[in-house]
Amino acid sequence: MVLQAGAFSCFSSIPSGRISSSNRQPSSLTTSNFISIRGRNGRTCEFHDLHKELVPYAEAWKWQKDIVAEKKALIETNQDCPDTLIVLQHHPVYTLGMGSSLEHLNFDMDDAPFDVYRTERGGEVTYHGPGQLVMYPIVNLRNHKMDIHWYLRALEEVIIRVLSSAFSIEASRVDGLTGVWFGMILLCDQKLAAIGVKVSRWIAYHGVALNVTTDLAPFESIVPCGIKDRRVGSIKSLLGLDDDTQLIETAYKSLIKEFSEVFDLGIDQIAYSSILDKD
């Protein structure tokens, strides 16, 4: 049975000021650390930090759609529409893109190992679970570049920089495929990060899933991203390290830093430290 998202309430209005913070508790979602940063370029970005939490997929999905609706309302009334970044982990779940084929599921839908959701994002089937950092940028592309291909390449660039700067892993793109891969130039056969987005009236949502310490076994029950001749990998499997907590923390901090730089948020060191120091 393919599921749809359940009910989930929206959060309060956007705080003002260069740096402001609060705890928001939308519906049953675990309290997130929230901070709003106004960069040197005058643009505001909201950060919701749940990178240590396992959030049910349906709740996070509905949360994103509520944020998108709020941003569209701001645009319609000619108000400032800031970007938002949510970082979290999910309970085990399979998600399908809007046009995904059920042929890429290696199990009977009546006996699925985990919940399965069909969403409005692009791309094929993937798995989310503990040890995988999921980054949901809800981005007003009017603030950047109104080009979906540019946006996908920018998300890939964030991950490529994270892997290089934080873990000395030289990853790359593969022509014709979306995501970030590891391997020899002609044999980039381990996908470390999957990307799937939806853009509505130039508001982009859904995002990136980076395998940090993820159990890779659930990927064997699907054809990940519909690609049959390539594997899925993780930072942990490549480095052979056992400290899951440190790997997650290092990856999270680097994600925030590289996202801020690639998307030119103009965040100074004081503001950047404020994001990472929130507990």
mmCIF file of N, CA, C and O in Angstrom, residues 93-178:
data_model
loop_
_atom_site.group_PDB
_atom_site.id
_atom_site.type_symbol
_atom_site.label_atom_id
_atom_site.label_comp_id
_atom_site.label_asym_id
_atom_site.label_seq_id
_atom_site.Cartn_x
_atom_site.Cartn_y
_atom_site.Cartn_z
ATOM 1 N N VAL A 93 11.936 4.206 5.881
ATOM 2 C CA VAL A 93 10.815 4.456 4.977
ATOM 3 C C VAL A 93 11.328 4.417 3.538
ATOM 4 O O VAL A 93 12.484 4.736 3.274
ATOM 5 N N TYR A 94 10.459 3.985 2.626
ATOM 6 C CA TYR A 94 10.743 4.107 1.202
ATOM 7 C C TYR A 94 9.885 5.214 0.627
ATOM 8 O O TYR A 94 8.710 5.349 0.973
ATOM 9 N N THR A 95 10.474 6.019 -0.256
ATOM 10 C CA THR A 95 9.689 7.071 -0.913
ATOM 11 C C THR A 95 9.847 6.947 -2.419
ATOM 12 O O THR A 95 10.923 6.600 -2.928
ATOM 13 N N LEU A 96 8.750 7.239 -3.105
ATOM 14 C CA LEU A 96 8.709 7.209 -4.561
ATOM 15 C C LEU A 96 8.525 8.615 -5.091
ATOM 16 O O LEU A 96 7.806 9.417 -4.494
ATOM 17 N N GLY A 97 9.155 8.899 -6.221
ATOM 18 C CA GLY A 97 8.903 10.149 -6.898
ATOM 19 C C GLY A 97 7.565 10.108 -7.615
ATOM 20 O O GLY A 97 6.912 9.059 -7.701
ATOM 21 N N MET A 98 7.172 11.237 -8.143
ATOM 22 C CA MET A 98 5.856 11.354 -8.767
ATOM 23 C C MET A 98 5.644 10.344 -9.885
ATOM 24 O O MET A 98 4.566 9.775 -10.027
ATOM 25 N N GLY A 99 6.691 10.091 -10.667
ATOM 26 C CA GLY A 99 6.551 9.168 -11.788
ATOM 27 C C GLY A 99 7.256 7.842 -11.576
ATOM 28 O O GLY A 99 7.493 7.107 -12.542
ATOM 29 N N SER A 100 7.599 7.508 -10.336
ATOM 30 C CA SER A 100 8.360 6.291 -10.053
ATOM 31 C C SER A 100 7.594 5.036 -10.445
ATOM 32 O O SER A 100 6.370 4.957 -10.293
ATOM 33 N N SER A 101 8.333 4.040 -10.897
ATOM 34 C CA SER A 101 7.749 2.757 -11.274
ATOM 35 C C SER A 101 7.797 1.782 -10.103
ATOM 36 O O SER A 101 8.834 1.644 -9.432
ATOM 37 N N LEU A 102 6.696 1.087 -9.863
ATOM 38 C CA LEU A 102 6.654 0.066 -8.812
ATOM 39 C C LEU A 102 7.522 -1.135 -9.172
ATOM 40 O O LEU A 102 7.799 -1.975 -8.306
ATOM 41 N N GLU A 103 7.958 -1.216 -10.419
ATOM 42 C CA GLU A 103 8.841 -2.308 -10.820
ATOM 43 C C GLU A 103 10.198 -2.230 -10.132
ATOM 44 O O GLU A 103 10.950 -3.211 -10.118
ATOM 45 N N HIS A 104 10.513 -1.059 -9.555
ATOM 46 C CA HIS A 104 11.788 -0.908 -8.865
ATOM 47 C C HIS A 104 11.708 -1.297 -7.385
ATOM 48 O O HIS A 104 12.663 -1.083 -6.632
ATOM 49 N N LEU A 105 10.562 -1.853 -6.976
ATOM 50 C CA LEU A 105 10.412 -2.382 -5.628
ATOM 51 C C LEU A 105 10.580 -3.893 -5.686
ATOM 52 O O LEU A 105 9.856 -4.582 -6.405
ATOM 53 N N ASN A 106 11.517 -4.414 -4.918
ATOM 54 C CA ASN A 106 11.783 -5.856 -4.916
ATOM 55 C C ASN A 106 11.029 -6.562 -3.796
ATOM 56 O O ASN A 106 11.544 -7.477 -3.161
ATOM 57 N N PHE A 107 9.795 -6.121 -3.555
ATOM 58 C CA PHE A 107 8.968 -6.748 -2.524
ATOM 59 C C PHE A 107 7.512 -6.573 -2.901
ATOM 60 O O PHE A 107 7.161 -5.728 -3.740
ATOM 61 N N ASP A 108 6.676 -7.365 -2.269
ATOM 62 C CA ASP A 108 5.229 -7.292 -2.464
ATOM 63 C C ASP A 108 4.700 -6.110 -1.667
ATOM 64 O O ASP A 108 4.963 -6.005 -0.473
ATOM 65 N N MET A 109 3.927 -5.238 -2.305
ATOM 66 C CA MET A 109 3.419 -4.062 -1.611
ATOM 67 C C MET A 109 2.517 -4.430 -0.430
ATOM 68 O O MET A 109 2.346 -3.640 0.497
ATOM 69 N N ASP A 110 1.947 -5.611 -0.449
ATOM 70 C CA ASP A 110 1.110 -6.054 0.677
ATOM 71 C C ASP A 110 1.949 -6.543 1.848
ATOM 72 O O ASP A 110 1.413 -6.826 2.921
ATOM 73 N N ASP A 111 3.243 -6.675 1.633
ATOM 74 C CA ASP A 111 4.141 -7.138 2.692
ATOM 75 C C ASP A 111 5.418 -6.310 2.681
ATOM 76 O O ASP A 111 6.523 -6.837 2.776
ATOM 77 N N ALA A 112 5.256 -4.984 2.566
ATOM 78 C CA ALA A 112 6.409 -4.079 2.507
ATOM 79 C C ALA A 112 7.153 -4.066 3.834
ATOM 80 O O ALA A 112 6.531 -4.067 4.902
ATOM 81 N N PRO A 113 8.484 -4.056 3.811
ATOM 82 C CA PRO A 113 9.255 -4.033 5.069
ATOM 83 C C PRO A 113 9.087 -2.740 5.859
ATOM 84 O O PRO A 113 9.202 -2.739 7.080
ATOM 85 N N PHE A 114 8.828 -1.631 5.147
ATOM 86 C CA PHE A 114 8.605 -0.332 5.777
ATOM 87 C C PHE A 114 7.477 0.372 5.039
ATOM 88 O O PHE A 114 7.044 -0.067 3.971
ATOM 89 N N ASP A 115 7.002 1.482 5.611
ATOM 90 C CA ASP A 115 6.010 2.291 4.906
ATOM 91 C C ASP A 115 6.582 2.772 3.576
ATOM 92 O O ASP A 115 7.786 3.002 3.441
ATOM 93 N N VAL A 116 5.691 2.931 2.605
ATOM 94 C CA VAL A 116 6.062 3.420 1.285
ATOM 95 C C VAL A 116 5.186 4.624 0.957
ATOM 96 O O VAL A 116 3.964 4.550 1.059
ATOM 97 N N TYR A 117 5.827 5.741 0.581
ATOM 98 C CA TYR A 117 5.098 6.963 0.242
ATOM 99 C C TYR A 117 5.401 7.371 -1.187
ATOM 100 O O TYR A 117 6.562 7.406 -1.593
ATOM 101 N N ARG A 118 4.356 7.697 -1.929
ATOM 102 C CA ARG A 118 4.543 8.333 -3.230
ATOM 103 C C ARG A 118 4.407 9.841 -3.038
ATOM 104 O O ARG A 118 3.398 10.313 -2.522
ATOM 105 N N THR A 119 5.410 10.567 -3.464
ATOM 106 C CA THR A 119 5.456 12.007 -3.239
ATOM 107 C C THR A 119 5.430 12.754 -4.566
ATOM 108 O O THR A 119 5.437 12.144 -5.638
ATOM 109 N N GLU A 120 5.458 14.080 -4.485
ATOM 110 C CA GLU A 120 5.444 14.905 -5.687
ATOM 111 C C GLU A 120 6.835 15.274 -6.175
ATOM 112 O O GLU A 120 6.973 16.019 -7.156
ATOM 113 N N ARG A 121 7.884 14.774 -5.516
ATOM 114 C CA ARG A 121 9.250 15.096 -5.954
ATOM 115 C C ARG A 121 9.589 14.374 -7.242
ATOM 116 O O ARG A 121 8.925 13.423 -7.668
ATOM 117 N N GLY A 122 10.685 14.781 -7.866
ATOM 118 C CA GLY A 122 11.206 14.054 -9.005
ATOM 119 C C GLY A 122 12.026 12.857 -8.544
ATOM 120 O O GLY A 122 12.306 12.680 -7.357
ATOM 121 N N GLY A 123 12.414 12.047 -9.487
ATOM 122 C CA GLY A 123 13.263 10.905 -9.171
ATOM 123 C C GLY A 123 12.493 9.627 -8.920
ATOM 124 O O GLY A 123 11.259 9.611 -8.877
ATOM 125 N N GLU A 124 13.260 8.548 -8.733
ATOM 126 C CA GLU A 124 12.682 7.231 -8.521
ATOM 127 C C GLU A 124 12.672 6.874 -7.033
ATOM 128 O O GLU A 124 12.775 7.758 -6.181
ATOM 129 N N VAL A 125 12.589 5.598 -6.731
ATOM 130 C CA VAL A 125 12.456 5.157 -5.346
ATOM 131 C C VAL A 125 13.787 5.299 -4.602
ATOM 132 O O VAL A 125 14.874 5.122 -5.167
ATOM 133 N N THR A 126 13.704 5.642 -3.316
ATOM 134 C CA THR A 126 14.880 5.643 -2.456
ATOM 135 C C THR A 126 14.474 5.231 -1.054
ATOM 136 O O THR A 126 13.289 5.083 -0.742
ATOM 137 N N TYR A 127 15.477 5.043 -0.233
ATOM 138 C CA TYR A 127 15.275 4.654 1.170
ATOM 139 C C TYR A 127 15.796 5.760 2.068
ATOM 140 O O TYR A 127 16.845 6.357 1.795
ATOM 141 N N HIS A 128 15.060 6.043 3.151
ATOM 142 C CA HIS A 128 15.533 6.932 4.212
ATOM 143 C C HIS A 128 15.538 6.159 5.521
ATOM 144 O O HIS A 128 14.626 5.353 5.779
ATOM 145 N N GLY A 129 16.533 6.422 6.364
ATOM 146 C CA GLY A 129 16.588 5.754 7.653
ATOM 147 C C GLY A 129 17.647 6.345 8.554
ATOM 148 O O GLY A 129 18.358 7.293 8.172
ATOM 149 N N PRO A 130 17.774 5.816 9.762
ATOM 150 C CA PRO A 130 18.765 6.316 10.719
ATOM 151 C C PRO A 130 20.177 6.300 10.135
ATOM 152 O O PRO A 130 20.543 5.403 9.376
ATOM 153 N N GLY A 131 20.934 7.326 10.487
ATOM 154 C CA GLY A 131 22.302 7.429 9.990
ATOM 155 C C GLY A 131 22.414 8.134 8.664
ATOM 156 O O GLY A 131 23.519 8.349 8.161
ATOM 157 N N GLN A 132 21.281 8.520 8.110
ATOM 158 C CA GLN A 132 21.263 9.273 6.855
ATOM 159 C C GLN A 132 20.811 10.698 7.172
ATOM 160 O O GLN A 132 19.727 10.886 7.709
ATOM 161 N N LEU A 133 21.633 11.672 6.858
ATOM 162 C CA LEU A 133 21.252 13.062 7.069
ATOM 163 C C LEU A 133 20.454 13.557 5.868
ATOM 164 O O LEU A 133 20.932 13.504 4.730
ATOM 165 N N VAL A 134 19.237 13.993 6.133
ATOM 166 C CA VAL A 134 18.369 14.498 5.076
ATOM 167 C C VAL A 134 18.302 16.010 5.208
ATOM 168 O O VAL A 134 17.973 16.545 6.271
ATOM 169 N N MET A 135 18.634 16.678 4.139
ATOM 170 C CA MET A 135 18.644 18.138 4.110
ATOM 171 C C MET A 135 17.504 18.601 3.209
ATOM 172 O O MET A 135 17.481 18.297 2.020
ATOM 173 N N TYR A 136 16.535 19.292 3.817
ATOM 174 C CA TYR A 136 15.400 19.826 3.079
ATOM 175 C C TYR A 136 15.544 21.343 2.949
ATOM 176 O O TYR A 136 15.108 22.083 3.825
ATOM 177 N N PRO A 137 16.157 21.830 1.881
ATOM 178 C CA PRO A 137 16.141 23.275 1.640
ATOM 179 C C PRO A 137 14.788 23.646 1.016
ATOM 180 O O PRO A 137 14.368 23.022 0.036
ATOM 181 N N ILE A 138 14.122 24.601 1.591
ATOM 182 C CA ILE A 138 12.889 25.121 1.001
ATOM 183 C C ILE A 138 13.246 26.518 0.530
ATOM 184 O O ILE A 138 13.256 27.484 1.290
ATOM 185 N N VAL A 139 13.587 26.587 -0.742
ATOM 186 C CA VAL A 139 14.333 27.714 -1.284
ATOM 187 C C VAL A 139 13.475 28.498 -2.273
ATOM 188 O O VAL A 139 12.859 27.925 -3.177
ATOM 189 N N ASN A 140 13.466 29.802 -2.082
ATOM 190 C CA ASN A 140 12.847 30.702 -3.047
ATOM 191 C C ASN A 140 13.879 30.967 -4.145
ATOM 192 O O ASN A 140 14.814 31.741 -3.956
ATOM 193 N N LEU A 141 13.719 30.294 -5.281
ATOM 194 C CA LEU A 141 14.715 30.417 -6.341
ATOM 195 C C LEU A 141 14.792 31.825 -6.914
ATOM 196 O O LEU A 141 15.763 32.174 -7.590
ATOM 197 N N ARG A 142 13.799 32.664 -6.635
ATOM 198 C CA ARG A 142 13.877 34.069 -7.038
ATOM 199 C C ARG A 142 15.038 34.764 -6.337
ATOM 200 O O ARG A 142 15.555 35.773 -6.813
ATOM 201 N N ASN A 143 15.433 34.233 -5.163
ATOM 202 C CA ASN A 143 16.557 34.807 -4.422
ATOM 203 C C ASN A 143 17.908 34.357 -4.976
ATOM 204 O O ASN A 143 18.951 34.859 -4.549
ATOM 205 N N HIS A 144 17.878 33.391 -5.891
ATOM 206 C CA HIS A 144 19.123 32.807 -6.389
ATOM 207 C C HIS A 144 19.144 32.829 -7.920
ATOM 208 O O HIS A 144 19.580 33.791 -8.514
ATOM 209 N N LYS A 145 18.663 31.743 -8.528
ATOM 210 C CA LYS A 145 18.607 31.645 -9.982
ATOM 211 C C LYS A 145 17.400 30.803 -10.350
ATOM 212 O O LYS A 145 17.252 29.685 -9.849
ATOM 213 N N MET A 146 16.563 31.329 -11.204
ATOM 214 C CA MET A 146 15.323 30.629 -11.549
ATOM 215 C C MET A 146 15.605 29.601 -12.643
ATOM 216 O O MET A 146 15.211 29.726 -13.797
ATOM 217 N N ASP A 147 16.321 28.550 -12.225
ATOM 218 C CA ASP A 147 16.779 27.515 -13.142
ATOM 219 C C ASP A 147 16.875 26.215 -12.349
ATOM 220 O O ASP A 147 17.735 26.079 -11.468
ATOM 221 N N ILE A 148 16.025 25.252 -12.654
ATOM 222 C CA ILE A 148 15.979 24.016 -11.878
ATOM 223 C C ILE A 148 17.262 23.214 -12.046
ATOM 224 O O ILE A 148 17.768 22.623 -11.086
ATOM 225 N N HIS A 149 17.824 23.193 -13.260
ATOM 226 C CA HIS A 149 19.073 22.455 -13.478
ATOM 227 C C HIS A 149 20.205 23.079 -12.668
ATOM 228 O O HIS A 149 21.029 22.353 -12.083
ATOM 229 N N TRP A 150 20.264 24.394 -12.624
ATOM 230 C CA TRP A 150 21.266 25.060 -11.775
ATOM 231 C C TRP A 150 21.083 24.642 -10.324
ATOM 232 O O TRP A 150 22.067 24.362 -9.614
ATOM 233 N N TYR A 151 19.841 24.571 -9.865
ATOM 234 C CA TYR A 151 19.566 24.231 -8.466
ATOM 235 C C TYR A 151 20.043 22.817 -8.144
ATOM 236 O O TYR A 151 20.686 22.584 -7.111
ATOM 237 N N LEU A 152 19.764 21.869 -9.026
ATOM 238 C CA LEU A 152 20.203 20.494 -8.792
ATOM 239 C C LEU A 152 21.723 20.411 -8.739
ATOM 240 O O LEU A 152 22.286 19.725 -7.872
ATOM 241 N N ARG A 153 22.392 21.103 -9.651
ATOM 242 C CA ARG A 153 23.863 21.086 -9.642
ATOM 243 C C ARG A 153 24.408 21.757 -8.384
ATOM 244 O O ARG A 153 25.454 21.361 -7.861
ATOM 245 N N ALA A 154 23.717 22.784 -7.887
ATOM 246 C CA ALA A 154 24.161 23.460 -6.662
ATOM 247 C C ALA A 154 24.044 22.521 -5.463
ATOM 248 O O ALA A 154 24.928 22.496 -4.593
ATOM 249 N N LEU A 155 22.961 21.748 -5.392
ATOM 250 C CA LEU A 155 22.816 20.777 -4.303
ATOM 251 C C LEU A 155 23.909 19.718 -4.382
ATOM 252 O O LEU A 155 24.486 19.313 -3.357
ATOM 253 N N GLU A 156 24.209 19.252 -5.581
ATOM 254 C CA GLU A 156 25.311 18.307 -5.741
ATOM 255 C C GLU A 156 26.623 18.923 -5.277
ATOM 256 O O GLU A 156 27.440 18.259 -4.622
ATOM 257 N N GLU A 157 26.843 20.191 -5.594
ATOM 258 C CA GLU A 157 28.077 20.865 -5.209
ATOM 259 C C GLU A 157 28.223 20.921 -3.687
ATOM 260 O O GLU A 157 29.330 20.756 -3.155
ATOM 261 N N VAL A 158 27.118 21.158 -2.988
ATOM 262 C CA VAL A 158 27.163 21.153 -1.518
ATOM 263 C C VAL A 158 27.711 19.827 -1.020
ATOM 264 O O VAL A 158 28.628 19.778 -0.182
ATOM 265 N N ILE A 159 27.168 18.718 -1.511
ATOM 266 C CA ILE A 159 27.581 17.401 -1.040
ATOM 267 C C ILE A 159 29.021 17.091 -1.439
ATOM 268 O O ILE A 159 29.800 16.547 -0.640
ATOM 269 N N ILE A 160 29.393 17.421 -2.663
ATOM 270 C CA ILE A 160 30.768 17.180 -3.106
ATOM 271 C C ILE A 160 31.756 17.917 -2.202
ATOM 272 O O ILE A 160 32.798 17.374 -1.807
ATOM 273 N N ARG A 161 31.433 19.157 -1.840
ATOM 274 C CA ARG A 161 32.312 19.929 -0.946
ATOM 275 C C ARG A 161 32.350 19.323 0.459
ATOM 276 O O ARG A 161 33.410 19.287 1.098
ATOM 277 N N VAL A 162 31.207 18.875 0.960
ATOM 278 C CA VAL A 162 31.162 18.249 2.292
ATOM 279 C C VAL A 162 32.074 17.028 2.318
ATOM 280 O O VAL A 162 32.894 16.854 3.232
ATOM 281 N N LEU A 163 31.944 16.166 1.342
ATOM 282 C CA LEU A 163 32.734 14.939 1.319
ATOM 283 C C LEU A 163 34.219 15.230 1.213
ATOM 284 O O LEU A 163 35.045 14.563 1.853
ATOM 285 N N SER A 164 34.569 16.240 0.433
ATOM 286 C CA SER A 164 35.980 16.579 0.256
ATOM 287 C C SER A 164 36.560 17.263 1.485
ATOM 288 O O SER A 164 37.608 16.866 1.994
ATOM 289 N N SER A 165 35.876 18.294 1.977
ATOM 290 C CA SER A 165 36.451 19.109 3.051
ATOM 291 C C SER A 165 36.410 18.417 4.406
ATOM 292 O O SER A 165 37.335 18.570 5.207
ATOM 293 N N ALA A 166 35.354 17.651 4.676
ATOM 294 C CA ALA A 166 35.203 17.051 6.002
ATOM 295 C C ALA A 166 35.760 15.639 6.089
ATOM 296 O O ALA A 166 36.161 15.196 7.164
ATOM 297 N N PHE A 167 35.803 14.914 4.951
ATOM 298 C CA PHE A 167 36.168 13.496 5.008
ATOM 299 C C PHE A 167 37.250 13.093 4.001
ATOM 300 O O PHE A 167 37.619 11.922 3.937
ATOM 301 N N SER A 168 37.751 14.042 3.225
ATOM 302 C CA SER A 168 38.769 13.760 2.206
ATOM 303 C C SER A 168 38.308 12.677 1.235
ATOM 304 O O SER A 168 39.106 11.862 0.752
ATOM 305 N N ILE A 169 37.004 12.667 0.948
ATOM 306 C CA ILE A 169 36.436 11.753 -0.044
ATOM 307 C C ILE A 169 36.223 12.545 -1.329
ATOM 308 O O ILE A 169 35.497 13.535 -1.336
ATOM 309 N N GLU A 170 36.864 12.119 -2.390
ATOM 310 C CA GLU A 170 36.742 12.824 -3.669
ATOM 311 C C GLU A 170 35.577 12.219 -4.457
ATOM 312 O O GLU A 170 35.730 11.186 -5.117
ATOM 313 N N ALA A 171 34.441 12.846 -4.353
ATOM 314 C CA ALA A 171 33.234 12.385 -5.036
ATOM 315 C C ALA A 171 32.999 13.239 -6.270
ATOM 316 O O ALA A 171 33.658 14.258 -6.485
ATOM 317 N N SER A 172 32.035 12.830 -7.084
ATOM 318 C CA SER A 172 31.807 13.539 -8.339
ATOM 319 C C SER A 172 30.379 13.342 -8.826
ATOM 320 O O SER A 172 29.600 12.588 -8.251
ATOM 321 N N ARG A 173 30.069 14.032 -9.900
ATOM 322 C CA ARG A 173 28.812 13.844 -10.612
ATOM 323 C C ARG A 173 28.995 12.780 -11.687
ATOM 324 O O ARG A 173 30.135 12.462 -12.064
ATOM 325 N N VAL A 174 27.879 12.265 -12.177
ATOM 326 C CA VAL A 174 27.889 11.352 -13.316
ATOM 327 C C VAL A 174 26.980 11.948 -14.380
ATOM 328 O O VAL A 174 25.823 12.281 -14.100
ATOM 329 N N ASP A 175 27.500 12.103 -15.577
ATOM 330 C CA ASP A 175 26.722 12.697 -16.665
ATOM 331 C C ASP A 175 25.404 11.961 -16.856
ATOM 332 O O ASP A 175 25.363 10.720 -16.920
ATOM 333 N N GLY A 176 24.324 12.719 -16.920
ATOM 334 C CA GLY A 176 23.018 12.145 -17.162
ATOM 335 C C GLY A 176 22.297 11.645 -15.938
ATOM 336 O O GLY A 176 21.131 11.225 -16.032
ATOM 337 N N LEU A 177 22.963 11.663 -14.781
ATOM 338 C CA LEU A 177 22.354 11.187 -13.543
ATOM 339 C C LEU A 177 22.434 12.276 -12.481
ATOM 340 O O LEU A 177 23.401 13.035 -12.426
ATOM 341 N N THR A 178 21.420 12.332 -11.637
ATOM 342 C CA THR A 178 21.417 13.303 -10.537
ATOM 343 C C THR A 178 21.887 12.619 -9.264
ATOM 344 O O THR A 178 21.500 11.491 -8.970
#
